[in-house]
Short mmCIF file of C-alpha atoms and ligand atoms in Angstrom, two decimals:
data_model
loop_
_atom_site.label_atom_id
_atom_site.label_comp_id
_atom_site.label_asym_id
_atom_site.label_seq_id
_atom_site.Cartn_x
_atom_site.Cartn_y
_atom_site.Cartn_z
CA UNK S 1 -18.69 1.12 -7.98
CA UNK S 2 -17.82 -1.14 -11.05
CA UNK S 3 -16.46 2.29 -12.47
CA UNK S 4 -14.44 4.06 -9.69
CA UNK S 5 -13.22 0.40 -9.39
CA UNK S 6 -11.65 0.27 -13.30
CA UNK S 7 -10.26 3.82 -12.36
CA UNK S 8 -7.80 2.77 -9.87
CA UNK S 9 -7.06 -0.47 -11.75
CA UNK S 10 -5.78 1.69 -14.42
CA UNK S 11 -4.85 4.43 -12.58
CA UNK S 12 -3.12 1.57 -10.41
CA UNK S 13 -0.91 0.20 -13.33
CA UNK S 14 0.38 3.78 -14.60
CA UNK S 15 1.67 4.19 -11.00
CA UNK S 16 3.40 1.05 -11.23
CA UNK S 17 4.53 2.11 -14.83
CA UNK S 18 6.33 5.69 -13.00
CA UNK S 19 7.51 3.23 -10.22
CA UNK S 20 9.06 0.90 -12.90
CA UNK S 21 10.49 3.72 -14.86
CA UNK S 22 11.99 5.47 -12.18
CA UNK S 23 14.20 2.24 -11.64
CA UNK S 24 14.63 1.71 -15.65
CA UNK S 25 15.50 5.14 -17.06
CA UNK S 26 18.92 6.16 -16.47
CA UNK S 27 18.61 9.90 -16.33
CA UNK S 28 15.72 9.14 -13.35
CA UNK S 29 17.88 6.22 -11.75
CA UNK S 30 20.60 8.01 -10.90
CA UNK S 31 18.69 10.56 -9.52
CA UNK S 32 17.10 7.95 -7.19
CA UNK S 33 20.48 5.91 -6.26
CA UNK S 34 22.88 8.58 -6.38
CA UNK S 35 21.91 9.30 -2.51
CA UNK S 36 25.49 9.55 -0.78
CA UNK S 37 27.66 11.25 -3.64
CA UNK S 38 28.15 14.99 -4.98
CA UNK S 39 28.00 18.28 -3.06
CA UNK S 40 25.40 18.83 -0.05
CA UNK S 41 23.47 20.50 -2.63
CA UNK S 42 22.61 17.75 -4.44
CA UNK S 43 22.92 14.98 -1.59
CA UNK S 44 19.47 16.85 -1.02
CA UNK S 45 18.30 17.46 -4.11
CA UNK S 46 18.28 13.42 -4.80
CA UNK S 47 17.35 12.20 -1.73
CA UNK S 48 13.74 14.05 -2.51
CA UNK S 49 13.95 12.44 -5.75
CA UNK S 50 12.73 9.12 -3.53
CA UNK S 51 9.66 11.85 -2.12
CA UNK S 52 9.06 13.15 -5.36
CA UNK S 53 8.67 9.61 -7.21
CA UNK S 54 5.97 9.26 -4.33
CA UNK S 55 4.29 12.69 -4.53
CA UNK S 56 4.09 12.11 -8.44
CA UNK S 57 2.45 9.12 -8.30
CA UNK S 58 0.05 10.10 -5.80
CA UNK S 59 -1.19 13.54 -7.09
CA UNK S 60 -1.46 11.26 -10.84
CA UNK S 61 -4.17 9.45 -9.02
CA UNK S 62 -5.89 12.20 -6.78
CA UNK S 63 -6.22 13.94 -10.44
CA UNK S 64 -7.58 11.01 -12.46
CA UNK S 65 -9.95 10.15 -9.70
CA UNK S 66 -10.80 13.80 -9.56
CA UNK S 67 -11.43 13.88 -13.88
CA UNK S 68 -13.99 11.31 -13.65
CA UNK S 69 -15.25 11.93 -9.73
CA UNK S 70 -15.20 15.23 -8.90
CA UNK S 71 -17.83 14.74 -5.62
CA UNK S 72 -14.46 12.81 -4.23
CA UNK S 73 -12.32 15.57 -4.31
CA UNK S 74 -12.08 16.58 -0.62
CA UNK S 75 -11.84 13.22 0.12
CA UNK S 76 -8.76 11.67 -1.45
CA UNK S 77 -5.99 11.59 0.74
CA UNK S 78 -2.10 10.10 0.88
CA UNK S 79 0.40 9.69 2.72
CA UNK S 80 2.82 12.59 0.74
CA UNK S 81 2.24 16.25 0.92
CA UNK S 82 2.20 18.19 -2.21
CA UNK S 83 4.37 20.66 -1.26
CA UNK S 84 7.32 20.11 -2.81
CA UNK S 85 11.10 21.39 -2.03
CA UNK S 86 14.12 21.18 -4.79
CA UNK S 87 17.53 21.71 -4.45
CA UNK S 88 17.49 25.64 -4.30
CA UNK S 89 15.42 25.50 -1.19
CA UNK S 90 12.31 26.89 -3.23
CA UNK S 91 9.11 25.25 -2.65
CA UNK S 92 6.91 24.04 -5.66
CA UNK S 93 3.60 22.28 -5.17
CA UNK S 94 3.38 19.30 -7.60
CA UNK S 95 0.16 18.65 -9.01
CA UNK S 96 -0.56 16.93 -12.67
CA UNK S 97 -1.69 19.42 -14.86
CA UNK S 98 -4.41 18.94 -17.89
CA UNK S 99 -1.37 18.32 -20.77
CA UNK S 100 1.75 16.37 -20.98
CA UNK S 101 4.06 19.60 -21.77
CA UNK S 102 2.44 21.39 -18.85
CA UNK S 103 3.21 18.74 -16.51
CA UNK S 104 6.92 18.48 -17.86
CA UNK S 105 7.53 21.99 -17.12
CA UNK S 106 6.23 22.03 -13.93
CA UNK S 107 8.37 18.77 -12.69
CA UNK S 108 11.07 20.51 -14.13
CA UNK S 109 10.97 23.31 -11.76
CA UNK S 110 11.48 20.63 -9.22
CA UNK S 111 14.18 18.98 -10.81
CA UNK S 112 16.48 21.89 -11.00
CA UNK S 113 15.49 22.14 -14.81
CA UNK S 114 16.60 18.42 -15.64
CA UNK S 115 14.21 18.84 -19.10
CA UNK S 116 14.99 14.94 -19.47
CA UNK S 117 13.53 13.68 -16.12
CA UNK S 118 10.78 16.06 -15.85
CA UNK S 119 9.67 14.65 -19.74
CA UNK S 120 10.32 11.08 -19.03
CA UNK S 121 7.98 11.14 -15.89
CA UNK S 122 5.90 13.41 -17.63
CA UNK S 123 5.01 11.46 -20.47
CA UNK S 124 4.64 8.52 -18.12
CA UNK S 125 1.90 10.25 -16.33
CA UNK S 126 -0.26 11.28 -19.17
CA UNK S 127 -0.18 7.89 -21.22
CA UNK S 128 -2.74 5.41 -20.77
CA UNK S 129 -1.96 2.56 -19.54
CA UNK S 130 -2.30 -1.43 -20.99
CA UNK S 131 -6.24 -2.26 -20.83
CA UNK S 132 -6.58 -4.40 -17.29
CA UNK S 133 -9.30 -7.03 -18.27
CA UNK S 134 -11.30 -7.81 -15.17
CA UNK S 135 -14.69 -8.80 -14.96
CA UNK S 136 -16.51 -6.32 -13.15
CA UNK S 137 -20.22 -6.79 -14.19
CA UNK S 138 -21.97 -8.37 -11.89
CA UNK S 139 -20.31 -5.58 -9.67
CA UNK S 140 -23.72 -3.60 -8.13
CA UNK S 141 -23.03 -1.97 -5.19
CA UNK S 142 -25.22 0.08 -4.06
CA UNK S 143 -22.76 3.28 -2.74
CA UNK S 144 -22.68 6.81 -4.92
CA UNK S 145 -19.01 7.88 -4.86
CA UNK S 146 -19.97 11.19 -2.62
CA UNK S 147 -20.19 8.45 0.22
CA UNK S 148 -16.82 7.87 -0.84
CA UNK S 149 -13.05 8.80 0.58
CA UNK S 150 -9.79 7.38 -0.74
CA UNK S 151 -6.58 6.53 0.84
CA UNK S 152 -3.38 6.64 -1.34
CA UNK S 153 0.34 4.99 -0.39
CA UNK S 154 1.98 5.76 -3.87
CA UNK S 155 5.06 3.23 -2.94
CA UNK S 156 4.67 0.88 0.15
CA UNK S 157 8.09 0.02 1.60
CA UNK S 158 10.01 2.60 -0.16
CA UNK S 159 13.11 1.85 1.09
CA UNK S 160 12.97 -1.64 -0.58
CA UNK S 161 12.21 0.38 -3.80
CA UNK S 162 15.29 2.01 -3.21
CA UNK S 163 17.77 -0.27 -2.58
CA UNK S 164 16.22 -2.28 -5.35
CA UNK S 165 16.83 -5.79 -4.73
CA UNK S 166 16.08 -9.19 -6.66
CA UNK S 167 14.93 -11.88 -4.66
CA UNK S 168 14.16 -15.15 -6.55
CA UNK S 169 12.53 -17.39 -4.85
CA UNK S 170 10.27 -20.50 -5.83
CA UNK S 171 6.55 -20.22 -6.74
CA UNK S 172 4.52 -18.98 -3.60
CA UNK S 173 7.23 -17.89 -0.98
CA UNK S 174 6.82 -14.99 0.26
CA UNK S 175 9.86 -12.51 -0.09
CA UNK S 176 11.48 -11.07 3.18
CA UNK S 177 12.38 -7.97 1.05
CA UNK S 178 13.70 -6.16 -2.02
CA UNK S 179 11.47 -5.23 -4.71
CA UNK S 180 8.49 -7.49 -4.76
CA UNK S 181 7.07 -5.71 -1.21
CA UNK S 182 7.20 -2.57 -2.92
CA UNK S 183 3.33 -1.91 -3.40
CA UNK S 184 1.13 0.93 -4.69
CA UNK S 185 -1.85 0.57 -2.40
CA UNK S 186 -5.74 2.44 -2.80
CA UNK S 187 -8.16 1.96 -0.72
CA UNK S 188 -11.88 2.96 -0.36
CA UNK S 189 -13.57 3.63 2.59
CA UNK S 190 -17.80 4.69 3.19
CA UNK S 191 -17.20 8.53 4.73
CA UNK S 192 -20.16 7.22 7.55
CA UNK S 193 -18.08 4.28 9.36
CA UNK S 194 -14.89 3.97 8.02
CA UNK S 195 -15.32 0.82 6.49
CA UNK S 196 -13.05 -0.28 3.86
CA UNK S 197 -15.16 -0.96 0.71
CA UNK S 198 -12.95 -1.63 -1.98
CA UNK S 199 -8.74 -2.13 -2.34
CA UNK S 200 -6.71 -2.19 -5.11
CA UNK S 201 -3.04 -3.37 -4.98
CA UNK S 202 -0.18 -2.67 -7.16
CA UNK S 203 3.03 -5.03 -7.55
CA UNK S 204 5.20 -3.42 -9.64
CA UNK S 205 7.72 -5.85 -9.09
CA UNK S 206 5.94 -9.32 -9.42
CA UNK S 207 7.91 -11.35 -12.06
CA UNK S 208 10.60 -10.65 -14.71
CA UNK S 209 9.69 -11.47 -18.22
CA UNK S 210 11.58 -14.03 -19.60
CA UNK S 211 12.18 -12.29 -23.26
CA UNK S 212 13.50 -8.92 -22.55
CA UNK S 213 13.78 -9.41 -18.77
CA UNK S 214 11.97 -6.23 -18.01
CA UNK S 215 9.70 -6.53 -14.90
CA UNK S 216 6.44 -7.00 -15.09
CA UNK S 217 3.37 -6.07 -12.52
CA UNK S 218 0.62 -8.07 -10.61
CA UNK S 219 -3.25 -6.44 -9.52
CA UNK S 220 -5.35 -7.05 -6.64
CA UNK S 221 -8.37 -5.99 -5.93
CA UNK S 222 -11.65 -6.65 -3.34
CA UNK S 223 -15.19 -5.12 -2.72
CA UNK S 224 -16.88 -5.74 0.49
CA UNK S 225 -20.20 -3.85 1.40
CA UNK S 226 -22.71 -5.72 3.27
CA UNK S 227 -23.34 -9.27 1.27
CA UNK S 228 -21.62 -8.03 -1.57
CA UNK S 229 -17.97 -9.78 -1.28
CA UNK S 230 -15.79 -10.18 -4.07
CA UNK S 231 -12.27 -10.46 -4.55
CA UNK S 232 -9.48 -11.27 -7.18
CA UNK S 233 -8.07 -13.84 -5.07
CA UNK S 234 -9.55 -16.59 -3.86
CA UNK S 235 -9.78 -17.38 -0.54
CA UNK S 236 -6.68 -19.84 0.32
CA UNK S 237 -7.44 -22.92 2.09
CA UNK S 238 -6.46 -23.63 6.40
CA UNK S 239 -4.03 -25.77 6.56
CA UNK S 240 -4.88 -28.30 9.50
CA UNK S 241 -3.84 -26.00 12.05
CA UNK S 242 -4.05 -28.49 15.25
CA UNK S 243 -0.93 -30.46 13.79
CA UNK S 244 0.83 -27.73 12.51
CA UNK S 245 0.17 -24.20 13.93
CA UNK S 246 -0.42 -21.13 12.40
CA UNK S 247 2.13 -19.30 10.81
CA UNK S 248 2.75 -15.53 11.37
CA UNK S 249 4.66 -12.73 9.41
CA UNK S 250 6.12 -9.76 11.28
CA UNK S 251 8.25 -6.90 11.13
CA UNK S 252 11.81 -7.52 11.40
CA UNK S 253 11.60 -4.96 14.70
CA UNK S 254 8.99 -6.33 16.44
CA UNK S 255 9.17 -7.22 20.13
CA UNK S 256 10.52 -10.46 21.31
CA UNK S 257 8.26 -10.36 23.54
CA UNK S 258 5.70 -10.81 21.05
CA UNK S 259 7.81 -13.67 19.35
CA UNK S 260 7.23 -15.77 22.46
CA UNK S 261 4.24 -15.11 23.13
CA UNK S 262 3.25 -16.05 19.78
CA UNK S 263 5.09 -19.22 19.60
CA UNK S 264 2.18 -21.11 21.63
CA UNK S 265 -0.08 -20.73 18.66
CA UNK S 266 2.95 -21.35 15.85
CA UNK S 267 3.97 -23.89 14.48
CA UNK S 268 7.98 -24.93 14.84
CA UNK S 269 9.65 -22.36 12.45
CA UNK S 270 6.17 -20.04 11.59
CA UNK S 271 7.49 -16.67 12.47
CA UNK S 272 8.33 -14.86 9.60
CA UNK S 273 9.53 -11.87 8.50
CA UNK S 274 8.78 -9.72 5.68
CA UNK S 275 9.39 -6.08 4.32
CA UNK S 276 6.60 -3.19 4.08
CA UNK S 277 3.19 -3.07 5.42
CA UNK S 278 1.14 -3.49 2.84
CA UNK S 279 2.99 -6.48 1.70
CA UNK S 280 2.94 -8.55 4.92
CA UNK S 281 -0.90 -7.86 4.46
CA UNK S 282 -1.07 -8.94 1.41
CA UNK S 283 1.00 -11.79 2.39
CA UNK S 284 -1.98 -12.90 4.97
CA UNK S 285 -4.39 -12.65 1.38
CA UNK S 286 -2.37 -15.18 -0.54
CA UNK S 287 -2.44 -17.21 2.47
CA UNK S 288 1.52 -17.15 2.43
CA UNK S 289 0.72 -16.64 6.19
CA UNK S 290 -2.07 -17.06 8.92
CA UNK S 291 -2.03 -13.56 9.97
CA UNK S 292 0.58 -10.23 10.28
CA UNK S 293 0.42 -9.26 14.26
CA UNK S 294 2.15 -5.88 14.53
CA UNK S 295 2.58 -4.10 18.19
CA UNK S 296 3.62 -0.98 17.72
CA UNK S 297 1.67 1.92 16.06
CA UNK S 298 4.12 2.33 12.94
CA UNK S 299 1.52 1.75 10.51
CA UNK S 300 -1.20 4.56 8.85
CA UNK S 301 -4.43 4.22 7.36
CA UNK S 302 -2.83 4.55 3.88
CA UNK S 303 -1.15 1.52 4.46
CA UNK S 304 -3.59 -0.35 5.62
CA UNK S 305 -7.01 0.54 3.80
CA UNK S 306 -6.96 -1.46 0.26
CA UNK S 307 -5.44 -4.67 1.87
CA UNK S 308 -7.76 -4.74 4.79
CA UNK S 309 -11.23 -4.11 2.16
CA UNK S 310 -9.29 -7.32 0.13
CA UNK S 311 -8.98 -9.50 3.39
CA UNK S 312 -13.12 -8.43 4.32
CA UNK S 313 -14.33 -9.71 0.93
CA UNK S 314 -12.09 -13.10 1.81
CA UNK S 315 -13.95 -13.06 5.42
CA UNK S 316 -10.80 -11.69 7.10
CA UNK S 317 -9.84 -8.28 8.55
CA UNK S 318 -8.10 -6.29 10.26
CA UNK S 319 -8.27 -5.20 14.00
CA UNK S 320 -6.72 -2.87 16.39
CA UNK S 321 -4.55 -5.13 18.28
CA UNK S 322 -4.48 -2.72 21.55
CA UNK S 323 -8.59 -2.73 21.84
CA UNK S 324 -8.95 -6.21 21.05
CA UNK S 325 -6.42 -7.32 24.15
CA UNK S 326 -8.91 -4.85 26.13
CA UNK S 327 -11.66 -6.90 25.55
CA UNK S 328 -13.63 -9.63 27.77
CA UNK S 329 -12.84 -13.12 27.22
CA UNK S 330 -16.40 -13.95 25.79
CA UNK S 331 -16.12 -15.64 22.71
CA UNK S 332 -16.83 -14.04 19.19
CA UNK S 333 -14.47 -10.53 18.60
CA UNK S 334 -16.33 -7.19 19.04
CA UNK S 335 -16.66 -5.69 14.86
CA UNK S 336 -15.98 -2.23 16.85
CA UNK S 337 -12.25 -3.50 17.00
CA UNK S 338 -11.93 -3.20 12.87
CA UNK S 339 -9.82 -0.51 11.82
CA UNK S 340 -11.78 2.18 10.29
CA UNK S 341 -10.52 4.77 8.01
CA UNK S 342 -12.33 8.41 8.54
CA UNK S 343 -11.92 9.67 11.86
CA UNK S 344 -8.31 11.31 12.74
CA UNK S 345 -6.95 10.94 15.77
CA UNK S 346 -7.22 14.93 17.63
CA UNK S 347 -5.11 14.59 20.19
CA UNK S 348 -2.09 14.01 18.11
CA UNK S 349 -0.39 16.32 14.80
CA UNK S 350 0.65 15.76 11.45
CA UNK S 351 0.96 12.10 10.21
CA UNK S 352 0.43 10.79 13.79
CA UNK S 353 -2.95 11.78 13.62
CA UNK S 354 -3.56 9.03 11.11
CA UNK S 355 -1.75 5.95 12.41
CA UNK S 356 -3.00 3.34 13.40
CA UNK S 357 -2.01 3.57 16.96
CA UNK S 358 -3.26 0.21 18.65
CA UNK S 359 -1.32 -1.79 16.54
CA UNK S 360 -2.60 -4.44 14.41
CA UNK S 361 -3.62 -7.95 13.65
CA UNK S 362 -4.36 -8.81 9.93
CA UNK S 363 -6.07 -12.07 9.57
CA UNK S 364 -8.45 -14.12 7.50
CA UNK S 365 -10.15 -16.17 9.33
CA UNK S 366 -12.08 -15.15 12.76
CA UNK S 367 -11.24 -18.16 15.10
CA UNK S 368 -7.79 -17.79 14.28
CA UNK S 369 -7.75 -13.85 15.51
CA UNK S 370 -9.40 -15.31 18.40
CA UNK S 371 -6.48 -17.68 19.27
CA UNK S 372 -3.51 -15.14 18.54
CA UNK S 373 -5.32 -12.67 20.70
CA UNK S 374 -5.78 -15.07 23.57
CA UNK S 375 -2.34 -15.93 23.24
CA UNK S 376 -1.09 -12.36 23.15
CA UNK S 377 -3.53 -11.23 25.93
CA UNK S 378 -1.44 -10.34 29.36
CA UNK S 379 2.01 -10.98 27.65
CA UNK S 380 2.37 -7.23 26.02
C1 LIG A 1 6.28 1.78 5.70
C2 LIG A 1 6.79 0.49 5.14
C3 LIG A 1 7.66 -0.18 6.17
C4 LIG A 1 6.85 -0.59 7.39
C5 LIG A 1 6.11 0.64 7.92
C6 LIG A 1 5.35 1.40 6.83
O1 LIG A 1 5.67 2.54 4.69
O2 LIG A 1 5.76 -0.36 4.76
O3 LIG A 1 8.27 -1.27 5.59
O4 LIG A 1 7.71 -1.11 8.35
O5 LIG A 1 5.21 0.23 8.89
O6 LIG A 1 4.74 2.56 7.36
P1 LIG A 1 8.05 -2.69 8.44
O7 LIG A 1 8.66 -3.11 7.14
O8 LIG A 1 8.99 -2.80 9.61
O9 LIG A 1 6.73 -3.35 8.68
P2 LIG A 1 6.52 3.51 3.65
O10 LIG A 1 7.58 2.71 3.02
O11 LIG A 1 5.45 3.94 2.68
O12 LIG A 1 7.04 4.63 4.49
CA1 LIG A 2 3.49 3.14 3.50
#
């Protein structure tokens, strides 16, 4: 486990290194940006630039994980397809091939020939990335990767990655948008029950560096499997909820409904809202917020996976919100209600056979979950 788990730290931080240079490199930014201009042709062609960044970034990973595990390999999914459509209307399917020129020609079938682009992303993908110094030792677990699946989200909240927008705010606010909820999210799951084993986060966007002002990236990352609990962050301490209520984060569309209901267990001003999915879990880690309550099924098991193993090692989790309103009043909340991560959903096609259809509550601490639920219970 110690291993796969310095895999997707690195293979974490060369994501965040295409994300980064995507945004940096002119010759790539304009193809990202340039979404409204030029002929129809190439309205298209750059508005699956945003895909491609995505597919890129996830196929880099499915192959590195591949390299070094191949009894993973029909288990590593993500939210893109490979399949791959440029501006001509042919279809290539993108995959990271064993050398740095090979890869470059193959983007730059998808890039209409733009030899620049394909090389700069190309060269991105193949280098190895800054050594990530984390102490993973003491890191036994006792699970063989062929018990092993993956979830990928190559860029969480894309359309904040987009638009590309600098938020500064003080020291441990959390950001209702722009760049810093753009994450690159992994998660692990056991193939027998779905459980989320390990997550690691990428934020390619955490903090500008003061000396050449380029941005630079944050990691998380969690284990949980049976006693075994261990996690980059600590876990944040409860502020004296009786005077002061818990605080919430939520998607800007949620229900008002919802709102009100909620505002019995919030404190005066606790709603708040925040970009991405991944980010308004990952909000709940840092204990920026209580818990992320989310009623609508517009979230996927790629989104989901790495911060919900991260919130389990903190004694936290993540339940379906739908089966957890379903359930008798009789104290402690049923474990079936966890999200789980292998099983797709028959009766429904394509993506929608992965979402994570009940809705959601992310939280860290059990008594909390039980409060939220009892104040969302009959209201929805
Ligand atoms: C999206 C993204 C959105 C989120 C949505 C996710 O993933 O995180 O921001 O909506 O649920 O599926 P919201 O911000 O309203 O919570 P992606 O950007 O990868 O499509
Ligand atoms: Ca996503």
């Amino acid at each position: 486990m110690a291993d796969l788990l310095r895999l997707l730290l690195r293979v974490a931080e060369k994501a965040a290194n295409v994300a980064r240079l995507c945004r940096q490199e002119a010759p790539l930014f304009q193809l990202l940006v340039q979404e409204k201009t030029g002929e129809d042709k190439n309205k298209k062609f750059v508005q699956d630039f945003k895909t491609l960044a995505d597919v890129v970034i996830q196929e880099m990973i499915r192959h590195d994980v591949r390299v070094q595990f191949p009894e993973m390999a029909g288990f590593i999914h993500g939210e893109e397809s490979n399949m791959f459509e440029n501006g001509l209307g042919e279809s290539v399917t993108v995959t990271v091939c064993s050398t740095e020129e090979e890869t470059a020609k193959l983007l730059a079938t998808v890039l209409d020939g733009d030899q620049t682009a394909a090389s700069l992303l190309a060269r991105a993908i193949h280098q190895d990335p800054a050594t990530i110094e984390v102490s993973t030792d003491s890191l036994t677990v006792p699970l063989k990767p062929s018990e092993l699946g993956i979830w990928i989200d190559p860029i969480d909240a894309t359309s904040q990655y987009i638009k590309g927008r600098e938020e500064v705010l003080e020291e441990g606010r959390l950001f209702p948008s722009g760049l810093h909820c753009a994450l690159v999210l992994i998660g692990v799951y056991l193939r027998s029950t779905g459980e989320p084993v390990m997550g690691v986060i990428n934020q390619p966007f955490n903090n500008k560096d003061p000396a050449d002002r380029g941005w630079r990236g944050k990691h998380y990352w969690g284990v949980s499997c049976g006693s075994i609990n261990i996690c980059s962050e600590s876990r944040p301490r409860n502020r004296s909820e009786g005077q002061r209520g818990l605080s919430m984060v939520l998607s800007s569309s949620e229900k008002q409904a919802v709102k009100e209901a909620l505002t019995s267990v919030c404190g005066p001003d606790k709603l708040v809202y925040a970009s991405g999915a991944g980010y308004k879990i990952l909000c709940v880690i840092q204990g920026l917020a209580d818990a992320y309550v989310l009623s609508e099924g517009s979230t996927f098991k790629w989104d989901s996976c790495a911060p919900h193993a991260l919130l389990r090692a903190l004694g936290g989790g993540v339940v379906d919100l739908a089966m957890s309103l379903q359930q008798s009043d009789s104290g402690a909340q049923d474990p079936s209600t966890e999200l789980t991560y292998h099983l797709p959903r028959t009766d429904r096609k394509g993506a929608e056979r992965w979402a994570n259809h009940g809705g959601l509550v992310a939280y860290r601490d059990s008594s909390q979950l039980r409060s939220i639920i009892g104040a969302l219970k009959g209201k929805l």
